[in-house]
Amino acid sequence: MRILRAVLLVAFVLGGMAVVRGEPGLRLWYAQPAAKWTEALPLGNGLMGAMVFGGIVDERIQFNEGTLWTGKPHDYVRAGAGQQLPELRRLVAAGNIKEAHALVKAKFLSDPVRQKAFQPFGDLRLHFAGHEGATGYRREFDLEAAISRVSYRVGDVEYRREAFASYPDRVVVLRLTASAAGKISFTLTTDSPHQQSVTRKIGDDTLALSGAVAADGLRFESRVRVVAEGGRVRAEGDGLTVEGADSVTLLLVAATSFVNFKDISGDPTARCGAEQAKLARRSFADLRAAQQADYRRLFSRVSLDLGRSERADLATDVRLAQVKAKGLAGDPEMAALYFHYGRYLLIASSRPGGQPANLQGIWNDLLDPPWESKWTTNINVEMNYWPAELLNLSECHEPLFDLIDDAVVSGRRTARAQYDAGGWVLHHNTDLWRGTAPINNIDGVWPTGGAWLCHHLWERWLFTGDRVFLEKRAYPAMKAASEFFVDFLVKDAATGWLVSTPSYSPEQGTLTVGPTMDHQIIRALLTHTLAAAGVLGIDREFAAKLTALRAQLAPDQVGQHGQLQEWLTDSDVPKNNHRHMSPLWALYPGADLTPAEPKLFAAAKVLLAWRGGGSTGWSYAWRIPLWARVGDGEFAYGQLAEMLAKKTLPNGFDLCGPFQIDGNFGAPAGMAEMLLQSHTVTADAAQVPQIDLLPALPKAWAAGAVTGLCARGGFEVDLAWAGGALTRAVIRAKSGSAAVLRYAGRELAIHLKAGERLVVDGALTPLAEPVRLNGGWRYDRGGSLLAGGSEVGDRRAVG
């Protein structure tokens, strides 16, 4: 029985009558093969990515491996850059911006000026002679199972292909079957866009593709093995030929010589051989079972039901066209599908042991991808990870923490050489070689990328309460990042405040002194480092230094138009509808701009209104949680609708200009913020998390249910609502903590031990007696399951 069939049957108690909603669709499907890469469907196991085109006569599976990049280990700091800092600061302070720009470009940017690029690996190509007259074609991606499927008929025979990427077995699997015995015949070849590559045969059933990105760069190898049941497999020409098989399984593995960002001495041939040897002992059934158990463990934690319409039966590309023509309101299930698709993409592109999701996740077919498909730290890589804790995918956060560990090492070199400072610094991009110096142009001189990454370390602590993580991993990186700003900040002559200079307000220049976003991020870093030191009971002397430093940091300011200022000076242009929301960082993803500071909160709303609607996919995605944080669910919903209509490719990928995956992650996180927020704390000394239920619910989602969302303080929350009002909430404590529930002007203080549950109704009233739910599930006053349920049912029954 499919797990989510039980998960997504949610009972709504309306006037004593239980109304059961149907299971929302969790498939993308199409009536034709992909004609281009941006129509193909993505597979991923966090280590490898693959794009399945679903061709009939000619099938293409383009694949990537997360560590195949141009370049080699390299320190990007330009010789002598640090000597330019005093003059650069003098020029910027004096307003000689033209001269400052010239100095940056000539002597302060990294060497080389641009970082390196994520690379495509290769392609599998299957040719099916005689399939030209196929009928009944369907191509789909099952989000519930993370499986791509293709089916069609040739004459009386039905052909099926099933593909998945397995994290436990580190393999991409393609299974071919037919409705009649002996009907599967095809040729298989493999190739790579890299000139220094070659295919060789290993026996009669395996093709090895090996090569190098450059003579002194990364080496790579992939192997695809053909396992046939019945028929014959033979080496022929430049590939393999399968004749008359009953079924066939292709097993694809890939590796590079990457060991770490300082070492590329690995042996990809040996690595592929070892992976193949493990797979030789595994049947297709074993591989599929392991992949399903692993994937469903993550994916089934969260469900979302926003209702269903007749459009849900249409092919996905047709539905997207309908959203563009008629709006999103007529297809609420499309919003839920996009939400789940983002969760899938994070699972597929970011797993422990792999690289973090980059600008294109783990999928790329170009030797020269847009912006090198790197990790851009002035919004994009952070947006990739907004869903991780909130949407119950904490494990998927791990690769980003690995990147931070590396950047601390390379960033220490940059801090010392570029600024004569301690600690570590990262500017607005990094790559596989963990470049941390300012790159590209003057906008690269933005020294708070590392500090923003530290925000993710603190968020992990807030959501999980993992003290070991805080002590061993988060605090050391946060402390070192704070040490950099102890040395880097300088006193502004006009105000006496400590300011960040030289810097830039992403992505609105010029070079400047003290952009608001910098100070918001630095203030948050110092605050979180202080709090962590307090929790751990360490570094009291250093904490006192940070407390004094924070008090001198330039504050957020309200300008002449009532707006939150973007810069130290009051020079904002009204109605500046820029794609970047830099000075609103403290509203989201930060948490300093709240109604607890009414003047600044009102100023933030003025600036937010000036910015208007989005333009790029990621700018639409950022606006969704920002508008949710000010309680405007209608505008937030409108940004989601515009994003789906204007910036979503047929396969669901997000568009910046070209494909860029950050919006695929930012929008689901924003949708969750519309339903649940937990970023504020009580005003007393205890600073208990406040959990807001349905804080920005749009009219289009008048009835629905969500399960498994996470709240700060270590809670997991299920919600059900009807008629635009909360009907039921289940709060589960994962780590044990106090909190204050808030809804519609009401508050309820709670304190749950780890493993305890609380069920409340729409008035935030705890259930006073056992209640019968969903065919016999019963909860006591505290929300504990009494009888008739299952672990899945217990976790998902809402009301």
Coordinates of N, CA, C and O in Angstrom, one line a residue, residues 405-560:
D405 N 32.5 24.1 6.4 CA 33.7 23.6 7.0 C 34.9 23.9 6.1 O 36.0 24.3 6.6
D406 N 34.7 23.7 4.8 CA 35.8 23.9 3.9 C 36.1 25.4 3.8 O 37.3 25.9 3.7
A407 N 35.0 26.2 3.7 CA 35.2 27.7 3.5 C 35.9 28.3 4.7 O 36.5 29.4 4.6
V408 N 35.7 27.8 5.9 CA 36.4 28.3 7.1 C 37.9 28.2 6.8 O 38.7 29.1 7.1
V409 N 38.3 27.1 6.2 CA 39.8 26.9 5.9 C 40.3 27.9 4.9 O 41.2 28.6 5.1
S410 N 39.6 27.9 3.7 CA 40.1 28.8 2.7 C 39.8 30.2 3.0 O 40.6 31.1 2.7
G411 N 38.7 30.5 3.8 CA 38.3 31.8 4.1 C 39.3 32.5 5.1 O 39.4 33.7 5.2
R412 N 40.0 31.6 5.9 CA 41.0 32.2 6.9 C 42.2 32.8 6.0 O 42.7 33.8 6.4
R413 N 42.5 32.1 5.0 CA 43.6 32.6 4.1 C 43.2 34.0 3.5 O 44.0 34.9 3.5
T414 N 42.0 34.0 3.0 CA 41.5 35.3 2.4 C 41.4 36.4 3.4 O 41.8 37.5 3.2
A415 N 40.9 36.1 4.6 CA 40.8 37.1 5.7 C 42.1 37.7 6.0 O 42.2 39.0 6.1
R416 N 43.1 36.9 6.1 CA 44.4 37.4 6.5 C 45.1 38.1 5.3 O 45.6 39.2 5.5
A417 N 45.0 37.5 4.1 CA 45.7 38.1 3.0 C 45.0 39.4 2.4 O 45.7 40.3 2.0
Q418 N 43.7 39.4 2.4 CA 42.9 40.5 1.8 C 42.6 41.6 2.8 O 42.6 42.8 2.4
Y419 N 42.5 41.3 4.1 CA 42.1 42.3 5.1 C 43.0 42.4 6.3 O 42.6 43.1 7.2
D420 N 44.0 41.5 6.4 CA 44.8 41.5 7.6 C 44.0 41.2 8.8 O 44.2 41.9 9.9
A421 N 43.0 40.3 8.7 CA 42.1 40.1 9.7 C 42.1 38.6 10.2 O 42.5 37.7 9.4
G422 N 41.7 38.3 11.4 CA 41.5 37.0 11.8 C 40.2 36.4 11.3 O 39.5 37.0 10.6
G423 N 39.9 35.2 11.8 CA 38.7 34.6 11.4 C 38.6 34.2 9.9 O 39.7 34.0 9.3
W424 N 37.4 34.1 9.4 CA 37.3 33.7 8.0 C 36.2 34.6 7.3 O 35.3 35.1 7.9
V425 N 36.4 34.7 6.0 CA 35.5 35.5 5.2 C 35.2 34.8 3.9 O 36.0 34.1 3.4
L426 N 34.0 35.0 3.4 CA 33.6 34.5 2.1 C 32.8 35.6 1.4 O 31.9 36.2 2.0
H427 N 33.1 35.9 0.2 CA 32.4 36.9 -0.6 C 31.2 36.3 -1.3 O 30.6 35.4 -0.8
H428 N 30.8 36.8 -2.5 CA 29.5 36.5 -2.9 C 29.4 35.2 -3.9 O 28.4 34.9 -4.4
N429 N 30.5 34.5 -3.9 CA 30.5 33.2 -4.7 C 31.6 32.3 -4.2 O 32.6 32.7 -3.6
T430 N 31.3 31.0 -4.3 CA 32.3 30.0 -4.1 C 32.1 28.9 -5.1 O 31.1 28.8 -5.8
D431 N 33.2 28.0 -5.3 CA 33.1 26.9 -6.3 C 33.6 25.7 -5.6 O 33.8 25.6 -4.4
L432 N 33.9 24.6 -6.4 CA 34.4 23.4 -5.8 C 35.7 23.6 -5.1 O 36.0 22.8 -4.2
W433 N 36.5 24.6 -5.5 CA 37.8 24.8 -4.9 C 37.7 25.8 -3.7 O 38.7 26.2 -3.2
R434 N 36.5 26.1 -3.3 CA 36.2 26.9 -2.1 C 36.9 28.2 -2.2 O 37.5 28.7 -1.2
G435 N 36.8 28.9 -3.4 CA 37.2 30.2 -3.5 C 36.5 31.2 -2.6 O 35.2 31.1 -2.5
T436 N 37.2 32.1 -1.9 CA 36.5 33.0 -1.0 C 36.8 34.4 -1.2 O 36.3 35.3 -0.6
A437 N 37.7 34.7 -2.2 CA 38.1 36.1 -2.5 C 37.0 36.7 -3.3 O 36.2 36.0 -4.0
P438 N 37.0 38.1 -3.4 CA 35.9 38.7 -4.2 C 36.2 38.5 -5.7 O 37.3 38.6 -6.2
I439 N 35.1 38.1 -6.4 CA 35.3 37.7 -7.8 C 34.4 38.6 -8.8 O 33.7 39.5 -8.3
N440 N 34.7 38.4 -10.0 CA 33.9 39.0 -11.2 C 34.0 40.4 -11.4 O 34.5 40.9 -12.4
N441 N 33.6 41.3 -10.4 CA 33.5 42.7 -10.7 C 33.4 43.4 -9.3 O 33.5 42.8 -8.3
I442 N 33.0 44.7 -9.3 CA 32.9 45.4 -8.1 C 31.9 44.8 -7.1 O 32.0 44.9 -5.9
D443 N 30.8 44.2 -7.7 CA 29.8 43.6 -6.8 C 30.3 42.4 -6.1 O 29.7 42.0 -5.1
G444 N 31.5 41.9 -6.4 CA 32.1 40.8 -5.7 C 32.7 41.2 -4.4 O 33.0 40.4 -3.5
V445 N 32.9 42.6 -4.2 CA 33.4 43.1 -2.9 C 32.3 43.2 -1.9 O 31.8 44.3 -1.6
W446 N 31.9 42.1 -1.5 CA 30.7 42.0 -0.5 C 31.1 40.9 0.5 O 31.1 39.7 0.3
P447 N 31.6 41.3 1.7 CA 32.3 40.4 2.6 C 31.4 39.6 3.6 O 31.9 39.1 4.6
T448 N 30.1 39.5 3.4 CA 29.2 38.9 4.4 C 28.6 37.6 3.9 O 27.6 37.1 4.5
G449 N 29.1 37.0 2.8 CA 28.5 35.7 2.4 C 28.7 34.6 3.4 O 27.8 33.8 3.7
G450 N 29.9 34.6 4.1 CA 30.2 33.6 5.1 C 29.3 33.8 6.3 O 28.8 32.8 6.9
A451 N 29.1 35.0 6.7 CA 28.2 35.3 7.8 C 26.8 34.9 7.6 O 26.1 34.3 8.5
W452 N 26.3 35.0 6.3 CA 25.0 34.6 6.0 C 24.9 33.0 6.1 O 23.9 32.5 6.6
L453 N 25.9 32.4 5.6 CA 26.0 30.9 5.7 C 25.9 30.5 7.2 O 25.2 29.4 7.5
C454 N 26.5 31.2 8.0 CA 26.4 30.9 9.5 C 25.0 30.9 10.0 O 24.7 30.2 11.0
H455 N 24.2 31.7 9.4 CA 22.7 31.7 9.8 C 22.1 30.3 9.7 O 21.2 30.0 10.5
H456 N 22.6 29.6 8.7 CA 22.0 28.2 8.5 C 22.5 27.3 9.7 O 21.7 26.4 10.1
L457 N 23.7 27.5 10.2 CA 24.1 26.7 11.3 C 23.2 27.0 12.5 O 22.8 26.1 13.3
W458 N 22.9 28.3 12.8 CA 22.1 28.7 13.9 C 20.6 28.1 13.7 O 20.0 27.7 14.7
E459 N 20.1 28.2 12.5 CA 18.8 27.7 12.2 C 18.7 26.2 12.6 O 17.7 25.7 13.1
R460 N 19.7 25.4 12.2 CA 19.7 24.0 12.5 C 19.6 23.8 14.1 O 18.8 23.0 14.5
W461 N 20.3 24.6 14.8 CA 20.2 24.5 16.3 C 18.8 24.9 16.8 O 18.2 24.2 17.6
L462 N 18.2 26.0 16.2 CA 16.9 26.4 16.7 C 15.8 25.3 16.4 O 14.9 25.1 17.2
F463 N 15.9 24.7 15.2 CA 14.9 23.7 14.8 C 15.1 22.4 15.6 O 14.1 21.7 15.8
T464 N 16.3 22.0 15.9 CA 16.6 20.7 16.4 C 17.0 20.6 17.8 O 16.9 19.6 18.5
G465 N 17.6 21.7 18.4 CA 18.2 21.6 19.7 C 19.3 20.7 19.9 O 19.5 20.2 21.0
D466 N 20.0 20.4 18.8 CA 21.1 19.4 18.8 C 22.4 20.1 19.4 O 23.1 20.8 18.7
R467 N 22.6 19.9 20.7 CA 23.7 20.5 21.4 C 25.1 20.1 20.9 O 26.0 20.9 20.8
V468 N 25.2 18.8 20.5 CA 26.5 18.4 20.0 C 26.8 19.1 18.7 O 27.9 19.6 18.5
F469 N 25.8 19.3 17.8 CA 26.0 20.0 16.6 C 26.4 21.5 16.9 O 27.3 22.0 16.3
L470 N 25.7 22.1 17.9 CA 26.0 23.5 18.2 C 27.5 23.6 18.7 O 28.2 24.5 18.3
E471 N 27.9 22.7 19.6 CA 29.2 22.8 20.2 C 30.3 22.4 19.2 O 31.3 23.1 19.1
K472 N 30.1 21.3 18.5 CA 31.2 20.8 17.6 C 31.3 21.4 16.3 O 32.4 21.5 15.7
R473 N 30.2 21.9 15.7 CA 30.2 22.3 14.3 C 29.8 23.7 14.1 O 30.5 24.5 13.5
A474 N 28.7 24.1 14.7 CA 28.1 25.5 14.5 C 29.0 26.5 15.2 O 29.4 27.5 14.5
Y475 N 29.2 26.4 16.5 CA 29.8 27.5 17.2 C 31.2 27.8 16.7 O 31.6 29.0 16.5
P476 N 32.1 26.8 16.4 CA 33.4 27.1 15.9 C 33.4 28.0 14.7 O 34.2 28.9 14.5
A477 N 32.5 27.7 13.7 CA 32.5 28.4 12.5 C 31.9 29.8 12.7 O 32.4 30.8 12.2
M478 N 30.9 29.9 13.6 CA 30.2 31.2 13.9 C 31.2 32.1 14.7 O 31.3 33.3 14.4
K479 N 32.0 31.5 15.6 CA 32.9 32.3 16.4 C 34.0 32.9 15.4 O 34.4 34.0 15.5
A480 N 34.5 32.0 14.5 CA 35.6 32.4 13.6 C 35.1 33.5 12.6 O 35.8 34.5 12.3
A481 N 33.8 33.4 12.2 CA 33.2 34.4 11.3 C 33.1 35.7 12.1 O 33.3 36.8 11.6
S482 N 32.7 35.7 13.4 CA 32.6 36.9 14.2 C 34.0 37.5 14.4 O 34.1 38.7 14.4
E483 N 35.0 36.7 14.6 CA 36.4 37.2 14.7 C 36.8 38.0 13.5 O 37.5 39.0 13.7
F484 N 36.4 37.6 12.4 CA 36.7 38.5 11.2 C 36.1 39.9 11.3 O 36.8 40.8 11.1
F485 N 34.9 40.0 11.7 CA 34.3 41.3 11.8 C 34.8 42.1 13.0 O 34.7 43.4 12.9
V486 N 35.3 41.5 14.0 CA 36.0 42.2 15.1 C 37.1 43.0 14.5 O 37.4 44.2 14.8
D487 N 37.8 42.4 13.5 CA 39.0 43.1 12.9 C 38.6 44.0 11.7 O 39.3 44.9 11.4
F488 N 37.5 43.6 11.0 CA 37.2 44.2 9.7 C 36.4 45.5 9.9 O 36.6 46.5 9.1
L489 N 35.5 45.6 10.8 CA 34.6 46.8 11.0 C 35.5 48.0 11.3 O 36.4 47.9 12.1
V490 N 35.1 49.2 10.8 CA 35.8 50.4 11.1 C 34.7 51.5 11.5 O 33.5 51.3 11.2
K491 N 35.2 52.5 12.2 CA 34.3 53.5 12.7 C 34.0 54.5 11.6 O 35.0 55.0 11.0
D492 N 32.8 54.8 11.4 CA 32.3 55.8 10.5 C 32.6 57.2 11.1 O 32.1 57.5 12.2
A493 N 33.3 58.1 10.3 CA 33.7 59.4 10.9 C 32.5 60.3 11.1 O 32.5 61.0 12.1
A494 N 31.4 60.2 10.3 CA 30.3 61.0 10.5 C 29.4 60.6 11.6 O 28.8 61.5 12.3
T495 N 29.2 59.3 11.9 CA 28.2 58.9 12.9 C 28.9 58.2 14.1 O 28.2 58.2 15.1
G496 N 30.1 57.8 14.0 CA 30.7 57.1 15.1 C 30.3 55.6 15.1 O 30.8 54.9 16.0
W497 N 29.4 55.2 14.3 CA 29.0 53.7 14.2 C 30.1 52.9 13.6 O 30.9 53.4 12.8
L498 N 30.2 51.6 13.9 CA 31.0 50.7 13.2 C 30.3 50.3 11.9 O 29.1 49.9 12.0
V499 N 31.0 50.2 10.9 CA 30.4 50.0 9.6 C 31.3 49.0 8.8 O 32.5 48.8 9.0
S500 N 30.6 48.4 7.8 CA 31.3 47.5 6.9 C 31.7 48.2 5.6 O 30.9 48.8 4.9
T501 N 33.0 48.2 5.3 CA 33.5 48.9 4.2 C 34.9 48.4 3.8 O 35.7 48.0 4.6
P502 N 35.2 48.3 2.5 CA 34.2 48.5 1.3 C 33.2 47.4 1.2 O 33.5 46.3 1.5
S503 N 32.1 47.7 0.7 CA 31.1 46.7 0.4 C 30.1 47.2 -0.7 O 30.4 48.1 -1.4
Y504 N 29.0 46.4 -0.8 CA 28.1 46.6 -1.9 C 26.8 46.1 -1.4 O 26.7 45.2 -0.6
S505 N 25.7 46.7 -1.9 CA 24.3 46.2 -1.5 C 23.9 45.3 -2.6 O 23.5 45.8 -3.7
P506 N 23.9 44.0 -2.4 CA 23.6 43.1 -3.5 C 22.2 43.4 -4.1 O 21.3 43.5 -3.3
E507 N 22.0 43.4 -5.3 CA 22.9 43.6 -6.4 C 22.7 45.0 -7.0 O 22.6 45.2 -8.2
Q508 N 22.7 46.0 -6.1 CA 22.6 47.4 -6.4 C 23.8 48.1 -6.0 O 24.0 48.2 -4.8
G509 N 24.6 48.6 -6.9 CA 25.8 49.3 -6.6 C 25.6 50.7 -6.5 O 24.5 51.2 -6.7
T510 N 26.6 51.4 -6.2 CA 28.1 51.2 -6.3 C 28.7 50.7 -5.0 O 28.0 50.4 -4.1
L511 N 30.1 50.6 -5.1 CA 30.8 50.4 -3.9 C 30.4 51.4 -2.8 O 30.2 52.6 -3.2
T512 N 30.3 51.0 -1.6 CA 29.7 51.9 -0.6 C 30.3 51.6 0.8 O 31.0 50.6 1.0
V513 N 29.9 52.4 1.7 CA 30.2 52.3 3.2 C 28.9 51.8 3.8 O 27.9 52.5 3.7
G514 N 28.9 50.7 4.5 CA 27.8 50.4 5.4 C 26.4 50.1 4.8 O 25.4 50.7 5.2
P515 N 26.3 49.2 3.8 CA 25.0 48.8 3.3 C 24.2 48.1 4.4 O 24.7 47.4 5.2
T516 N 22.9 48.4 4.5 CA 22.0 47.9 5.5 C 22.1 46.3 5.6 O 22.1 45.8 6.7
M517 N 22.1 45.7 4.5 CA 22.1 44.2 4.5 C 23.3 43.7 5.3 O 23.2 42.7 6.1
D518 N 24.4 44.3 5.1 CA 25.7 43.8 5.8 C 25.4 43.9 7.3 O 25.7 42.9 8.0
H519 N 25.0 45.0 7.7 CA 24.8 45.2 9.2 C 23.8 44.3 9.8 O 23.9 43.8 10.9
Q520 N 22.7 44.0 9.0 CA 21.7 43.1 9.5 C 22.3 41.7 9.7 O 22.1 41.0 10.7
I521 N 23.1 41.3 8.7 CA 23.7 39.9 8.7 C 24.7 39.9 9.8 O 24.8 38.9 10.6
I522 N 25.5 40.9 9.9 CA 26.6 40.9 11.0 C 26.0 40.9 12.4 O 26.4 40.2 13.3
R523 N 24.9 41.7 12.5 CA 24.3 41.8 13.8 C 23.7 40.4 14.2 O 23.8 40.0 15.4
A524 N 23.1 39.8 13.3 CA 22.5 38.4 13.5 C 23.6 37.5 13.9 O 23.5 36.7 14.8
L525 N 24.7 37.5 13.1 CA 25.9 36.6 13.4 C 26.4 36.8 14.9 O 26.6 35.9 15.6
L526 N 26.6 38.1 15.2 CA 27.1 38.4 16.6 C 26.1 37.9 17.6 O 26.5 37.4 18.7
T527 N 24.8 38.2 17.4 CA 23.8 37.8 18.4 C 23.7 36.3 18.5 O 23.7 35.8 19.6
H528 N 23.8 35.6 17.4 CA 23.7 34.1 17.5 C 25.0 33.5 18.1 O 24.9 32.5 18.9
T529 N 26.1 34.1 17.8 CA 27.4 33.6 18.4 C 27.4 33.8 19.9 O 27.8 33.0 20.7
L530 N 26.9 35.0 20.4 CA 26.7 35.3 21.8 C 25.8 34.3 22.4 O 26.1 33.7 23.5
A531 N 24.6 34.0 21.8 CA 23.7 33.1 22.3 C 24.2 31.7 22.4 O 24.0 31.0 23.4
A532 N 25.0 31.3 21.4 CA 25.6 29.9 21.4 C 26.6 29.8 22.5 O 26.7 28.8 23.3
A533 N 27.4 30.9 22.7 CA 28.4 30.8 23.8 C 27.7 30.7 25.2 O 28.2 30.0 26.1
G534 N 26.6 31.4 25.3 CA 25.8 31.3 26.5 C 25.2 29.9 26.8 O 25.3 29.4 27.9
V535 N 24.7 29.3 25.7 CA 24.2 28.0 25.9 C 25.3 27.0 26.3 O 25.1 26.2 27.2
L536 N 26.4 27.2 25.7 CA 27.5 26.2 25.9 C 28.3 26.6 27.2 O 29.1 25.8 27.7
G537 N 28.1 27.8 27.7 CA 28.8 28.3 28.9 C 30.3 28.5 28.7 O 31.1 28.1 29.6
I538 N 30.7 29.0 27.6 CA 32.1 29.2 27.2 C 32.4 30.6 26.7 O 31.4 31.4 26.4
D539 N 33.6 30.9 26.6 CA 34.1 32.1 25.9 C 33.5 33.4 26.5 O 33.1 34.3 25.7
R540 N 33.5 33.6 27.8 CA 32.8 34.8 28.4 C 33.5 36.1 28.0 O 32.9 37.1 27.7
E541 N 34.8 36.0 27.9 CA 35.6 37.2 27.5 C 35.3 37.6 26.1 O 35.1 38.8 25.8
F542 N 35.3 36.6 25.2 CA 35.0 36.9 23.8 C 33.6 37.4 23.7 O 33.3 38.3 22.9
A543 N 32.7 36.8 24.4 CA 31.3 37.2 24.3 C 31.1 38.7 24.8 O 30.4 39.5 24.2
A544 N 31.9 39.1 25.8 CA 31.8 40.5 26.2 C 32.3 41.4 25.1 O 31.7 42.5 24.9
K545 N 33.3 41.0 24.4 CA 33.9 41.8 23.2 C 32.8 41.9 22.1 O 32.6 43.0 21.6
L546 N 32.1 40.8 21.8 CA 31.0 40.9 20.8 C 29.9 41.7 21.3 O 29.3 42.4 20.4
T547 N 29.5 41.7 22.5 CA 28.4 42.5 23.0 C 28.8 44.0 22.8 O 27.9 44.8 22.4
A548 N 30.0 44.4 23.1 CA 30.4 45.8 23.0 C 30.4 46.2 21.5 O 30.0 47.3 21.1
L549 N 30.9 45.3 20.7 CA 30.9 45.5 19.2 C 29.5 45.7 18.6 O 29.3 46.6 17.8
R550 N 28.6 44.8 19.0 CA 27.2 44.8 18.5 C 26.6 46.2 18.8 O 25.8 46.7 18.0
A551 N 26.8 46.7 20.0 CA 26.2 47.9 20.4 C 26.7 49.1 19.6 O 26.0 50.1 19.5
Q552 N 27.8 49.0 19.0 CA 28.4 50.1 18.2 C 28.0 49.9 16.7 O 28.3 50.9 15.9
L553 N 27.5 48.8 16.3 CA 27.2 48.5 14.9 C 26.1 49.5 14.4 O 25.1 49.7 15.1
A554 N 26.2 50.0 13.1 CA 25.2 50.9 12.6 C 23.9 50.2 12.6 O 23.7 49.1 12.1
P555 N 22.8 50.9 13.1 CA 21.5 50.3 13.2 C 20.7 50.4 11.9 O 21.1 51.1 11.0
D556 N 19.6 49.7 11.8 CA 18.6 49.9 10.8 C 18.1 51.3 10.9 O 17.8 51.8 12.1
Q557 N 17.8 52.0 9.8 CA 17.3 53.4 9.9 C 16.1 53.5 9.0 O 15.9 52.9 8.0
V558 N 15.2 54.5 9.5 CA 14.0 54.8 8.7 C 14.3 56.1 8.0 O 14.7 57.1 8.6
G559 N 14.1 56.1 6.6 CA 14.4 57.3 5.8 C 13.3 58.3 5.7 O 12.2 58.2 6.3
Q560 N 13.5 59.3 4.8 CA 12.6 60.4 4.7 C 11.3 60.1 4.1 O 10.3 60.8 4.4

